Amino acid sequence: MKFGILFSGQGAQRPGMGIDLMADPLFASTIQEASEAVGMDLLPIMKNENGALEQTKNVQPALVAVSYGLYKMLMRDLNLQVGGMIGLSLGEYAALLASQGLEFKNGMALLADRARYMQAVADETPSAMAALLKPDVEAVEAICDQVTVDGNLVSIANYNTPKQVVIGGTVAGVKAASDQVKATKVARRAIELPVSGAFHTALFNPARDQMVERLKAVPVQDPQVPVISNTTEEPFAASSMKTILAKQLAVPTHFGAGLKKLTTLTNLDATLELGPGKTLTSFAQVIVPDLKHYHISNLAEYQAFVTEVENGTDE
């Protein structure tokens, strides 16, 4: 069975994520190495001590370290056939670490700086995001364009599935667009999201510019398995990786199209989401319903998955 690995994005974080997995020596050492690379102790963040997970600068390195630690455990314990990978936004970093497109310590240090850049923009410019369920995408895009022309920036930030997109922008822009969406009924529901910033919109151009400079010093190489970019919907390559990772901060994600591309490119049989929650699994069930779908977010789920694969019941 050939798996596509899905890496959770920001928003999937949960207090206590990865804590039960610390009983595994490999996972624990991965968290320790990640902590050293980013210059902060990730364990209290994973526990959400003092509300640490409310800050983007804390969430990003902690979430990626947890997802990557799970991947390392799988590679140790199973002869898993991995066809390719995709992560939602932040999850791309876990995918690039796992595929060796980015070296672990350099990649984690880069990610920590990315998180700080994004935190600074979020602190300086109040913004918002809202999920729209069962949208008429063209109608939503037209509403966002008109609200922006009227002076309040808003745009679609995440094209997750045909049944869900996320809009982001200034607080006033998201409210105006959401009100119009509700009034015109071009989506079934508009749900405000508890986020610290309108990521993947033009508001984050300052962070993108900082990433352009920061990435100049980062070595990259071609991933060992295909990793599909949310930005281009194509596999990452060393030649364009830096440009895409910088651009990614301020342009929309296309997870749904990217997962379709991964599925057709690598002829997958199943998806496996690594990280807290199962948001990407729910997306995958909509996008590629004919595949099998698994997720691992804690030790019990990890053990159950390993047992199933070892017993061959997934064949």
PDB file of C-alpha atoms in Angstrom:
ATOM      1  CA  MET A   1       0.000   0.000   0.000  1.00  0.00           C
ATOM      2  CA  LYS A   2       1.389   3.363  -1.050  1.00  0.00           C
ATOM      3  CA  PHE A   3       0.799   6.263   1.345  1.00  0.00           C
ATOM      4  CA  GLY A   4       0.624   9.996   0.855  1.00  0.00           C
ATOM      5  CA  ILE A   5       1.747  11.642   4.101  1.00  0.00           C
ATOM      6  CA  LEU A   6      -0.243  14.716   5.165  1.00  0.00           C
ATOM      7  CA  PHE A   7       1.320  17.102   7.679  1.00  0.00           C
ATOM      8  CA  SER A   8      -0.966  19.211   9.873  1.00  0.00           C
ATOM      9  CA  GLY A   9      -0.999  22.987   9.528  1.00  0.00           C
ATOM     10  CA  GLN A  10      -1.314  25.806  12.034  1.00  0.00           C
ATOM     11  CA  GLY A  11      -4.675  25.651  13.775  1.00  0.00           C
ATOM     12  CA  ALA A  12      -4.305  21.920  14.448  1.00  0.00           C
ATOM     13  CA  GLN A  13      -2.322  22.529  17.652  1.00  0.00           C
ATOM     14  CA  ARG A  14      -3.804  21.225  20.903  1.00  0.00           C
ATOM     15  CA  PRO A  15      -2.691  21.618  24.532  1.00  0.00           C
ATOM     16  CA  GLY A  16      -0.759  18.488  25.443  1.00  0.00           C
ATOM     17  CA  MET A  17       0.008  17.516  21.850  1.00  0.00           C
ATOM     18  CA  GLY A  18       2.824  14.995  21.703  1.00  0.00           C
ATOM     19  CA  ILE A  19       3.173  14.661  25.478  1.00  0.00           C
ATOM     20  CA  ASP A  20       2.229  10.973  25.566  1.00  0.00           C
ATOM     21  CA  LEU A  21       4.674  10.351  22.716  1.00  0.00           C
ATOM     22  CA  MET A  22       7.555  11.606  24.876  1.00  0.00           C
ATOM     23  CA  ALA A  23       7.653   8.060  26.317  1.00  0.00           C
ATOM     24  CA  ASP A  24       9.316   7.035  23.052  1.00  0.00           C
ATOM     25  CA  PRO A  25      13.074   7.777  23.173  1.00  0.00           C
ATOM     26  CA  LEU A  26      13.298   8.691  19.481  1.00  0.00           C
ATOM     27  CA  PHE A  27      10.398  11.120  19.707  1.00  0.00           C
ATOM     28  CA  ALA A  28      11.796  12.649  22.902  1.00  0.00           C
ATOM     29  CA  SER A  29      15.232  13.119  21.348  1.00  0.00           C
ATOM     30  CA  THR A  30      13.656  14.721  18.270  1.00  0.00           C
ATOM     31  CA  ILE A  31      11.852  17.268  20.444  1.00  0.00           C
ATOM     32  CA  GLN A  32      15.105  17.949  22.309  1.00  0.00           C
ATOM     33  CA  GLU A  33      17.054  18.434  19.069  1.00  0.00           C
ATOM     34  CA  ALA A  34      14.322  20.698  17.711  1.00  0.00           C
ATOM     35  CA  SER A  35      14.380  22.745  20.922  1.00  0.00           C
ATOM     36  CA  GLU A  36      18.119  23.251  20.566  1.00  0.00           C
ATOM     37  CA  ALA A  37      17.772  24.221  16.897  1.00  0.00           C
ATOM     38  CA  VAL A  38      15.127  26.892  17.569  1.00  0.00           C
ATOM     39  CA  GLY A  39      16.573  28.148  20.831  1.00  0.00           C
ATOM     40  CA  MET A  40      13.511  27.494  22.974  1.00  0.00           C
ATOM     41  CA  ASP A  41      12.188  24.643  25.104  1.00  0.00           C
ATOM     42  CA  LEU A  42       9.339  23.140  23.095  1.00  0.00           C
ATOM     43  CA  LEU A  43       8.005  20.849  25.825  1.00  0.00           C
ATOM     44  CA  PRO A  44       6.292  23.616  27.882  1.00  0.00           C
ATOM     45  CA  ILE A  45       4.848  24.952  24.630  1.00  0.00           C
ATOM     46  CA  MET A  46       3.433  21.532  23.771  1.00  0.00           C
ATOM     47  CA  LYS A  47       1.836  21.519  27.229  1.00  0.00           C
ATOM     48  CA  ASN A  48       0.467  25.020  26.555  1.00  0.00           C
ATOM     49  CA  GLU A  49       2.005  26.401  29.732  1.00  0.00           C
ATOM     50  CA  ASN A  50       1.038  30.062  30.234  1.00  0.00           C
ATOM     51  CA  GLY A  51      -1.046  29.953  27.057  1.00  0.00           C
ATOM     52  CA  ALA A  52       2.044  29.433  24.891  1.00  0.00           C
ATOM     53  CA  LEU A  53       0.039  27.974  22.006  1.00  0.00           C
ATOM     54  CA  GLU A  54      -1.763  31.275  21.529  1.00  0.00           C
ATOM     55  CA  GLN A  55       1.393  32.680  19.949  1.00  0.00           C
ATOM     56  CA  THR A  56       2.334  31.928  16.340  1.00  0.00           C
ATOM     57  CA  LYS A  57       6.041  32.133  17.206  1.00  0.00           C
ATOM     58  CA  ASN A  58       5.560  29.189  19.593  1.00  0.00           C
ATOM     59  CA  VAL A  59       3.014  27.141  17.673  1.00  0.00           C
ATOM     60  CA  GLN A  60       4.947  26.749  14.451  1.00  0.00           C
ATOM     61  CA  PRO A  61       8.159  25.092  15.711  1.00  0.00           C
ATOM     62  CA  ALA A  62       6.277  22.980  18.256  1.00  0.00           C
ATOM     63  CA  LEU A  63       3.716  21.650  15.776  1.00  0.00           C
ATOM     64  CA  VAL A  64       6.298  20.826  13.120  1.00  0.00           C
ATOM     65  CA  ALA A  65       8.513  19.080  15.676  1.00  0.00           C
ATOM     66  CA  VAL A  66       5.608  16.905  16.837  1.00  0.00           C
ATOM     67  CA  SER A  67       4.633  15.922  13.284  1.00  0.00           C
ATOM     68  CA  TYR A  68       8.228  15.247  12.270  1.00  0.00           C
ATOM     69  CA  GLY A  69       8.822  13.204  15.426  1.00  0.00           C
ATOM     70  CA  LEU A  70       5.872  10.987  14.512  1.00  0.00           C
ATOM     71  CA  TYR A  71       7.294  10.518  11.031  1.00  0.00           C
ATOM     72  CA  LYS A  72      10.667   9.440  12.409  1.00  0.00           C
ATOM     73  CA  MET A  73       8.971   6.853  14.613  1.00  0.00           C
ATOM     74  CA  LEU A  74       7.121   5.433  11.615  1.00  0.00           C
ATOM     75  CA  MET A  75      10.309   5.181   9.573  1.00  0.00           C
ATOM     76  CA  ARG A  76      11.970   3.307  12.439  1.00  0.00           C
ATOM     77  CA  ASP A  77       9.117   0.896  13.090  1.00  0.00           C
ATOM     78  CA  LEU A  78       7.641   0.180   9.650  1.00  0.00           C
ATOM     79  CA  ASN A  79       8.748  -0.433   6.098  1.00  0.00           C
ATOM     80  CA  LEU A  80       6.146   2.067   4.973  1.00  0.00           C
ATOM     81  CA  GLN A  81       5.876   2.780   1.259  1.00  0.00           C
ATOM     82  CA  VAL A  82       5.693   6.582   0.983  1.00  0.00           C
ATOM     83  CA  GLY A  83       4.628   7.836  -2.416  1.00  0.00           C
ATOM     84  CA  GLY A  84       4.817  11.522  -1.572  1.00  0.00           C
ATOM     85  CA  MET A  85       3.865  14.241   0.878  1.00  0.00           C
ATOM     86  CA  ILE A  86       1.877  17.425   1.279  1.00  0.00           C
ATOM     87  CA  GLY A  87       1.379  19.715   4.238  1.00  0.00           C
ATOM     88  CA  LEU A  88      -1.102  22.517   4.769  1.00  0.00           C
ATOM     89  CA  SER A  89       0.927  25.744   4.824  1.00  0.00           C
ATOM     90  CA  LEU A  90       3.111  25.298   7.923  1.00  0.00           C
ATOM     91  CA  GLY A  91       2.916  21.540   7.359  1.00  0.00           C
ATOM     92  CA  GLU A  92       5.030  21.977   4.240  1.00  0.00           C
ATOM     93  CA  TYR A  93       8.012  22.461   6.531  1.00  0.00           C
ATOM     94  CA  ALA A  94       7.437  19.109   8.222  1.00  0.00           C
ATOM     95  CA  ALA A  95       7.147  17.549   4.756  1.00  0.00           C
ATOM     96  CA  LEU A  96      10.369  19.166   3.543  1.00  0.00           C
ATOM     97  CA  LEU A  97      12.212  18.023   6.672  1.00  0.00           C
ATOM     98  CA  ALA A  98      10.874  14.483   6.321  1.00  0.00           C
ATOM     99  CA  SER A  99      11.768  14.346   2.622  1.00  0.00           C
ATOM    100  CA  GLN A 100      15.210  15.871   3.298  1.00  0.00           C
ATOM    101  CA  GLY A 101      14.550  18.880   1.110  1.00  0.00           C
ATOM    102  CA  LEU A 102      15.574  20.833   4.202  1.00  0.00           C
ATOM    103  CA  GLU A 103      18.200  19.632   6.676  1.00  0.00           C
ATOM    104  CA  PHE A 104      16.655  19.290  10.140  1.00  0.00           C
ATOM    105  CA  LYS A 105      18.567  21.863  12.210  1.00  0.00           C
ATOM    106  CA  ASN A 106      18.716  24.449   9.429  1.00  0.00           C
ATOM    107  CA  GLY A 107      15.067  23.883   8.609  1.00  0.00           C
ATOM    108  CA  MET A 108      13.907  24.231  12.205  1.00  0.00           C
ATOM    109  CA  ALA A 109      15.947  27.412  12.689  1.00  0.00           C
ATOM    110  CA  LEU A 110      14.447  28.822   9.480  1.00  0.00           C
ATOM    111  CA  LEU A 111      10.976  27.908  10.668  1.00  0.00           C
ATOM    112  CA  ALA A 112      11.504  29.632  14.017  1.00  0.00           C
ATOM    113  CA  ASP A 113      12.459  32.849  12.227  1.00  0.00           C
ATOM    114  CA  ARG A 114       9.461  32.509   9.888  1.00  0.00           C
ATOM    115  CA  ALA A 115       7.218  32.231  12.927  1.00  0.00           C
ATOM    116  CA  ARG A 116       8.733  35.338  14.488  1.00  0.00           C
ATOM    117  CA  TYR A 117       8.313  37.336  11.292  1.00  0.00           C
ATOM    118  CA  MET A 118       4.664  36.297  11.068  1.00  0.00           C
ATOM    119  CA  GLN A 119       4.076  37.034  14.761  1.00  0.00           C
ATOM    120  CA  ALA A 120       5.426  40.560  14.299  1.00  0.00           C
ATOM    121  CA  VAL A 121       3.062  41.244  11.389  1.00  0.00           C
ATOM    122  CA  ALA A 122       0.108  39.788  13.286  1.00  0.00           C
ATOM    123  CA  ASP A 123       0.892  41.959  16.329  1.00  0.00           C
ATOM    124  CA  GLU A 124       1.256  45.113  14.246  1.00  0.00           C
ATOM    125  CA  THR A 125      -1.747  44.645  11.942  1.00  0.00           C
ATOM    126  CA  PRO A 126      -4.952  43.254  13.475  1.00  0.00           C
ATOM    127  CA  SER A 127      -6.561  40.877  11.012  1.00  0.00           C
ATOM    128  CA  ALA A 128      -9.082  38.058  10.823  1.00  0.00           C
ATOM    129  CA  MET A 129     -10.083  34.919   8.925  1.00  0.00           C
ATOM    130  CA  ALA A 130     -13.383  33.143   8.333  1.00  0.00           C
ATOM    131  CA  ALA A 131     -14.185  29.715   6.922  1.00  0.00           C
ATOM    132  CA  LEU A 132     -16.935  29.559   4.305  1.00  0.00           C
ATOM    133  CA  LEU A 133     -18.799  26.277   3.916  1.00  0.00           C
ATOM    134  CA  LYS A 134     -20.180  25.111   0.578  1.00  0.00           C
ATOM    135  CA  PRO A 135     -19.218  28.357  -1.182  1.00  0.00           C
ATOM    136  CA  ASP A 136     -19.825  29.619  -4.691  1.00  0.00           C
ATOM    137  CA  VAL A 137     -16.127  30.360  -5.091  1.00  0.00           C
ATOM    138  CA  GLU A 138     -16.407  32.772  -8.012  1.00  0.00           C
ATOM    139  CA  ALA A 139     -19.075  34.770  -6.199  1.00  0.00           C
ATOM    140  CA  VAL A 140     -16.935  34.881  -3.039  1.00  0.00           C
ATOM    141  CA  GLU A 141     -13.924  36.060  -5.025  1.00  0.00           C
ATOM    142  CA  ALA A 142     -16.030  38.838  -6.558  1.00  0.00           C
ATOM    143  CA  ILE A 143     -17.244  39.958  -3.124  1.00  0.00           C
ATOM    144  CA  CYS A 144     -13.674  40.008  -1.783  1.00  0.00           C
ATOM    145  CA  ASP A 145     -12.494  42.032  -4.779  1.00  0.00           C
ATOM    146  CA  GLN A 146     -15.246  44.606  -4.278  1.00  0.00           C
ATOM    147  CA  VAL A 147     -14.668  44.936  -0.527  1.00  0.00           C
ATOM    148  CA  THR A 148     -10.941  45.431  -1.202  1.00  0.00           C
ATOM    149  CA  VAL A 149     -11.655  48.099  -3.828  1.00  0.00           C
ATOM    150  CA  ASP A 150     -13.819  49.832  -1.221  1.00  0.00           C
ATOM    151  CA  GLY A 151     -10.783  50.073   1.048  1.00  0.00           C
ATOM    152  CA  ASN A 152     -10.777  47.009   3.303  1.00  0.00           C
ATOM    153  CA  LEU A 153      -8.416  44.262   2.137  1.00  0.00           C
ATOM    154  CA  VAL A 154      -9.846  40.753   2.042  1.00  0.00           C
ATOM    155  CA  SER A 155      -9.213  37.742  -0.177  1.00  0.00           C
ATOM    156  CA  ILE A 156      -9.488  33.970  -0.265  1.00  0.00           C
ATOM    157  CA  ALA A 157      -6.486  32.694   1.697  1.00  0.00           C
ATOM    158  CA  ASN A 158      -7.116  28.934   1.634  1.00  0.00           C
ATOM    159  CA  TYR A 159      -8.721  26.847  -1.090  1.00  0.00           C
ATOM    160  CA  ASN A 160      -9.091  23.739   1.068  1.00  0.00           C
ATOM    161  CA  THR A 161     -11.746  21.660  -0.702  1.00  0.00           C
ATOM    162  CA  PRO A 162     -14.644  22.349  -3.065  1.00  0.00           C
ATOM    163  CA  LYS A 163     -16.760  22.510   0.103  1.00  0.00           C
ATOM    164  CA  GLN A 164     -14.582  24.932   2.076  1.00  0.00           C
ATOM    165  CA  VAL A 165     -12.529  28.047   1.517  1.00  0.00           C
ATOM    166  CA  VAL A 166     -11.136  30.512   4.061  1.00  0.00           C
ATOM    167  CA  ILE A 167     -11.113  34.278   3.597  1.00  0.00           C
ATOM    168  CA  GLY A 168      -8.638  36.550   5.344  1.00  0.00           C
ATOM    169  CA  GLY A 169      -7.800  40.221   5.597  1.00  0.00           C
ATOM    170  CA  THR A 170      -8.312  43.229   7.795  1.00  0.00           C
ATOM    171  CA  VAL A 171     -10.882  42.827  10.562  1.00  0.00           C
ATOM    172  CA  ALA A 172     -13.224  45.248   8.771  1.00  0.00           C
ATOM    173  CA  GLY A 173     -12.636  43.542   5.431  1.00  0.00           C
ATOM    174  CA  VAL A 174     -13.445  40.057   6.682  1.00  0.00           C
ATOM    175  CA  LYS A 175     -16.567  41.327   8.469  1.00  0.00           C
ATOM    176  CA  ALA A 176     -17.797  43.180   5.383  1.00  0.00           C
ATOM    177  CA  ALA A 177     -17.182  40.189   3.124  1.00  0.00           C
ATOM    178  CA  SER A 178     -18.766  37.759   5.589  1.00  0.00           C
ATOM    179  CA  ASP A 179     -21.838  39.988   5.885  1.00  0.00           C
ATOM    180  CA  GLN A 180     -22.206  40.080   2.108  1.00  0.00           C
ATOM    181  CA  VAL A 181     -21.685  36.320   1.827  1.00  0.00           C
ATOM    182  CA  LYS A 182     -24.477  35.764   4.341  1.00  0.00           C
ATOM    183  CA  ALA A 183     -26.777  38.325   2.725  1.00  0.00           C
ATOM    184  CA  THR A 184     -26.332  36.909  -0.766  1.00  0.00           C
ATOM    185  CA  LYS A 185     -26.237  33.286   0.431  1.00  0.00           C
ATOM    186  CA  VAL A 186     -23.209  32.429  -1.710  1.00  0.00           C
ATOM    187  CA  ALA A 187     -22.026  30.105   1.061  1.00  0.00           C
ATOM    188  CA  ARG A 188     -23.975  27.994   3.504  1.00  0.00           C
ATOM    189  CA  ARG A 189     -22.128  29.337   6.548  1.00  0.00           C
ATOM    190  CA  ALA A 190     -19.385  31.817   7.460  1.00  0.00           C
ATOM    191  CA  ILE A 191     -17.467  30.883  10.615  1.00  0.00           C
ATOM    192  CA  GLU A 192     -14.957  33.266  12.192  1.00  0.00           C
ATOM    193  CA  LEU A 193     -11.727  31.456  13.014  1.00  0.00           C
ATOM    194  CA  PRO A 194      -9.656  31.925  16.196  1.00  0.00           C
ATOM    195  CA  VAL A 195      -6.386  32.889  14.489  1.00  0.00           C
ATOM    196  CA  SER A 196      -3.684  35.419  15.276  1.00  0.00           C
ATOM    197  CA  GLY A 197      -3.378  36.718  11.732  1.00  0.00           C
ATOM    198  CA  ALA A 198      -4.721  36.593   8.182  1.00  0.00           C
ATOM    199  CA  PHE A 199      -1.977  34.359   6.843  1.00  0.00           C
ATOM    200  CA  HIS A 200      -1.625  33.894   3.075  1.00  0.00           C
ATOM    201  CA  THR A 201      -2.884  37.372   2.267  1.00  0.00           C
ATOM    202  CA  ALA A 202      -1.095  40.527   1.121  1.00  0.00           C
ATOM    203  CA  LEU A 203      -1.000  41.704   4.738  1.00  0.00           C
ATOM    204  CA  PHE A 204       1.948  39.347   5.187  1.00  0.00           C
ATOM    205  CA  ASN A 205       4.091  40.831   2.432  1.00  0.00           C
ATOM    206  CA  PRO A 206       6.515  42.269   5.057  1.00  0.00           C
ATOM    207  CA  ALA A 207       7.121  38.759   6.425  1.00  0.00           C
ATOM    208  CA  ARG A 208       7.541  37.450   2.894  1.00  0.00           C
ATOM    209  CA  ASP A 209      10.236  40.068   2.237  1.00  0.00           C
ATOM    210  CA  GLN A 210      12.084  39.039   5.403  1.00  0.00           C
ATOM    211  CA  MET A 211      11.925  35.402   4.329  1.00  0.00           C
ATOM    212  CA  VAL A 212      13.487  36.259   0.964  1.00  0.00           C
ATOM    213  CA  GLU A 213      16.555  37.513   2.791  1.00  0.00           C
ATOM    214  CA  ARG A 214      16.582  34.773   5.424  1.00  0.00           C
ATOM    215  CA  LEU A 215      16.391  31.986   2.859  1.00  0.00           C
ATOM    216  CA  LYS A 216      19.551  33.151   1.092  1.00  0.00           C
ATOM    217  CA  ALA A 217      21.633  31.449   3.778  1.00  0.00           C
ATOM    218  CA  VAL A 218      19.660  28.180   3.877  1.00  0.00           C
ATOM    219  CA  PRO A 219      20.919  25.108   1.968  1.00  0.00           C
ATOM    220  CA  VAL A 220      18.204  23.152   0.154  1.00  0.00           C
ATOM    221  CA  GLN A 221      18.095  20.045  -2.010  1.00  0.00           C
ATOM    222  CA  ASP A 222      15.567  18.141  -4.077  1.00  0.00           C
ATOM    223  CA  PRO A 223      13.190  16.175  -1.804  1.00  0.00           C
ATOM    224  CA  GLN A 224      13.691  12.398  -1.863  1.00  0.00           C
ATOM    225  CA  VAL A 225       9.976  11.878  -2.531  1.00  0.00           C
ATOM    226  CA  PRO A 226       7.561  14.318  -4.191  1.00  0.00           C
ATOM    227  CA  VAL A 227       6.373  17.115  -1.882  1.00  0.00           C
ATOM    228  CA  ILE A 228       3.571  19.133  -3.437  1.00  0.00           C
ATOM    229  CA  SER A 229       3.597  22.890  -2.885  1.00  0.00           C
ATOM    230  CA  ASN A 230       0.378  24.600  -1.739  1.00  0.00           C
ATOM    231  CA  THR A 231       1.494  27.603  -3.786  1.00  0.00           C
ATOM    232  CA  THR A 232       2.267  26.079  -7.178  1.00  0.00           C
ATOM    233  CA  GLU A 233       0.380  22.760  -6.905  1.00  0.00           C
ATOM    234  CA  GLU A 234       3.578  21.135  -8.235  1.00  0.00           C
ATOM    235  CA  PRO A 235       6.421  19.202  -6.572  1.00  0.00           C
ATOM    236  CA  PHE A 236       9.072  21.239  -4.778  1.00  0.00           C
ATOM    237  CA  ALA A 237      12.515  21.328  -6.389  1.00  0.00           C
ATOM    238  CA  ALA A 238      15.712  22.776  -4.976  1.00  0.00           C
ATOM    239  CA  SER A 239      15.964  25.256  -7.860  1.00  0.00           C
ATOM    240  CA  SER A 240      12.747  27.079  -6.918  1.00  0.00           C
ATOM    241  CA  MET A 241      12.205  26.087  -3.265  1.00  0.00           C
ATOM    242  CA  LYS A 242      13.441  29.321  -1.727  1.00  0.00           C
ATOM    243  CA  THR A 243      11.318  31.498  -3.989  1.00  0.00           C
ATOM    244  CA  ILE A 244       8.207  29.452  -3.262  1.00  0.00           C
ATOM    245  CA  LEU A 245       8.736  29.292   0.515  1.00  0.00           C
ATOM    246  CA  ALA A 246       9.018  33.071   0.676  1.00  0.00           C
ATOM    247  CA  LYS A 247       6.049  33.671  -1.611  1.00  0.00           C
ATOM    248  CA  GLN A 248       3.942  31.150   0.335  1.00  0.00           C
ATOM    249  CA  LEU A 249       3.415  33.536   3.258  1.00  0.00           C
ATOM    250  CA  ALA A 250       1.369  36.068   1.305  1.00  0.00           C
ATOM    251  CA  VAL A 251      -0.511  34.079  -1.362  1.00  0.00           C
ATOM    252  CA  PRO A 252      -3.364  31.556  -1.097  1.00  0.00           C
ATOM    253  CA  THR A 253      -2.894  27.860  -0.329  1.00  0.00           C
ATOM    254  CA  HIS A 254      -4.390  25.266  -2.664  1.00  0.00           C
ATOM    255  CA  PHE A 255      -4.387  22.128  -0.536  1.00  0.00           C
ATOM    256  CA  GLY A 256      -7.220  20.419  -2.398  1.00  0.00           C
ATOM    257  CA  ALA A 257      -5.649  20.812  -5.834  1.00  0.00           C
ATOM    258  CA  GLY A 258      -2.261  19.856  -4.391  1.00  0.00           C
ATOM    259  CA  LEU A 259      -3.570  16.622  -2.913  1.00  0.00           C
ATOM    260  CA  LYS A 260      -5.234  15.722  -6.214  1.00  0.00           C
ATOM    261  CA  LYS A 261      -1.910  16.332  -7.949  1.00  0.00           C
ATOM    262  CA  LEU A 262      -0.067  14.143  -5.438  1.00  0.00           C
ATOM    263  CA  THR A 263      -2.612  11.352  -5.842  1.00  0.00           C
ATOM    264  CA  THR A 264      -2.410  11.270  -9.639  1.00  0.00           C
ATOM    265  CA  LEU A 265       1.360  11.784  -9.753  1.00  0.00           C
ATOM    266  CA  THR A 266       2.220   8.964  -7.351  1.00  0.00           C
ATOM    267  CA  ASN A 267      -0.771   6.598  -7.673  1.00  0.00           C
ATOM    268  CA  LEU A 268      -1.562   6.576  -3.949  1.00  0.00           C
ATOM    269  CA  ASP A 269      -3.660   3.986  -2.144  1.00  0.00           C
ATOM    270  CA  ALA A 270      -4.093   5.850   1.146  1.00  0.00           C
ATOM    271  CA  THR A 271      -3.445   9.081   3.026  1.00  0.00           C
ATOM    272  CA  LEU A 272      -1.891   9.271   6.472  1.00  0.00           C
ATOM    273  CA  GLU A 273      -2.130  12.518   8.439  1.00  0.00           C
ATOM    274  CA  LEU A 274       0.545  13.134  11.076  1.00  0.00           C
ATOM    275  CA  GLY A 275      -0.132  15.701  13.784  1.00  0.00           C
ATOM    276  CA  PRO A 276      -2.887  16.736  16.172  1.00  0.00           C
ATOM    277  CA  GLY A 277      -6.480  16.426  15.016  1.00  0.00           C
ATOM    278  CA  LYS A 278      -7.687  15.156  11.672  1.00  0.00           C
ATOM    279  CA  THR A 279      -8.545  18.257   9.673  1.00  0.00           C
ATOM    280  CA  LEU A 280      -6.534  17.193   6.639  1.00  0.00           C
ATOM    281  CA  THR A 281      -8.041  13.733   6.780  1.00  0.00           C
ATOM    282  CA  SER A 282     -11.501  15.285   6.583  1.00  0.00           C
ATOM    283  CA  PHE A 283     -10.334  17.310   3.575  1.00  0.00           C
ATOM    284  CA  ALA A 284      -8.878  14.186   1.955  1.00  0.00           C
ATOM    285  CA  GLN A 285     -12.145  12.319   2.407  1.00  0.00           C
ATOM    286  CA  VAL A 286     -13.796  15.001   0.273  1.00  0.00           C
ATOM    287  CA  ILE A 287     -11.004  15.429  -2.287  1.00  0.00           C
ATOM    288  CA  VAL A 288      -9.984  11.789  -2.851  1.00  0.00           C
ATOM    289  CA  PRO A 289     -12.851   9.734  -1.392  1.00  0.00           C
ATOM    290  CA  ASP A 290     -11.794   6.505  -3.068  1.00  0.00           C
ATOM    291  CA  LEU A 291      -8.577   6.239  -1.043  1.00  0.00           C
ATOM    292  CA  LYS A 292      -8.206   4.852   2.464  1.00  0.00           C
ATOM    293  CA  HIS A 293      -7.554   7.476   5.110  1.00  0.00           C
ATOM    294  CA  TYR A 294      -5.625   7.285   8.382  1.00  0.00           C
ATOM    295  CA  HIS A 295      -4.456   9.794  10.954  1.00  0.00           C
ATOM    296  CA  ILE A 296      -2.075   9.657  13.914  1.00  0.00           C
ATOM    297  CA  SER A 297      -2.137  12.327  16.592  1.00  0.00           C
ATOM    298  CA  ASN A 298      -1.231  10.459  19.775  1.00  0.00           C
ATOM    299  CA  LEU A 299       0.461   7.327  21.085  1.00  0.00           C
ATOM    300  CA  ALA A 300      -2.656   5.145  21.090  1.00  0.00           C
ATOM    301  CA  GLU A 301      -3.400   5.976  17.447  1.00  0.00           C
ATOM    302  CA  TYR A 302       0.243   5.374  16.575  1.00  0.00           C
ATOM    303  CA  GLN A 303       0.240   1.939  18.172  1.00  0.00           C
ATOM    304  CA  ALA A 304      -3.048   1.011  16.501  1.00  0.00           C
ATOM    305  CA  PHE A 305      -1.745   2.048  13.073  1.00  0.00           C
ATOM    306  CA  VAL A 306       1.529   0.130  13.488  1.00  0.00           C
ATOM    307  CA  THR A 307      -0.374  -2.982  14.575  1.00  0.00           C
ATOM    308  CA  GLU A 308      -2.735  -2.745  11.600  1.00  0.00           C
ATOM    309  CA  VAL A 309       0.088  -2.377   9.097  1.00  0.00           C
ATOM    310  CA  GLU A 310       2.144  -5.177  10.679  1.00  0.00           C
ATOM    311  CA  ASN A 311      -0.861  -7.482  10.585  1.00  0.00           C
ATOM    312  CA  GLY A 312      -1.473  -6.677   6.980  1.00  0.00           C
ATOM    313  CA  THR A 313      -5.118  -5.755   7.575  1.00  0.00           C
ATOM    314  CA  ASP A 314      -4.682  -2.611   5.476  1.00  0.00           C
ATOM    315  CA  GLU A 315      -4.013  -4.579   2.301  1.00  0.00           C
TER     316      GLU A 315
END
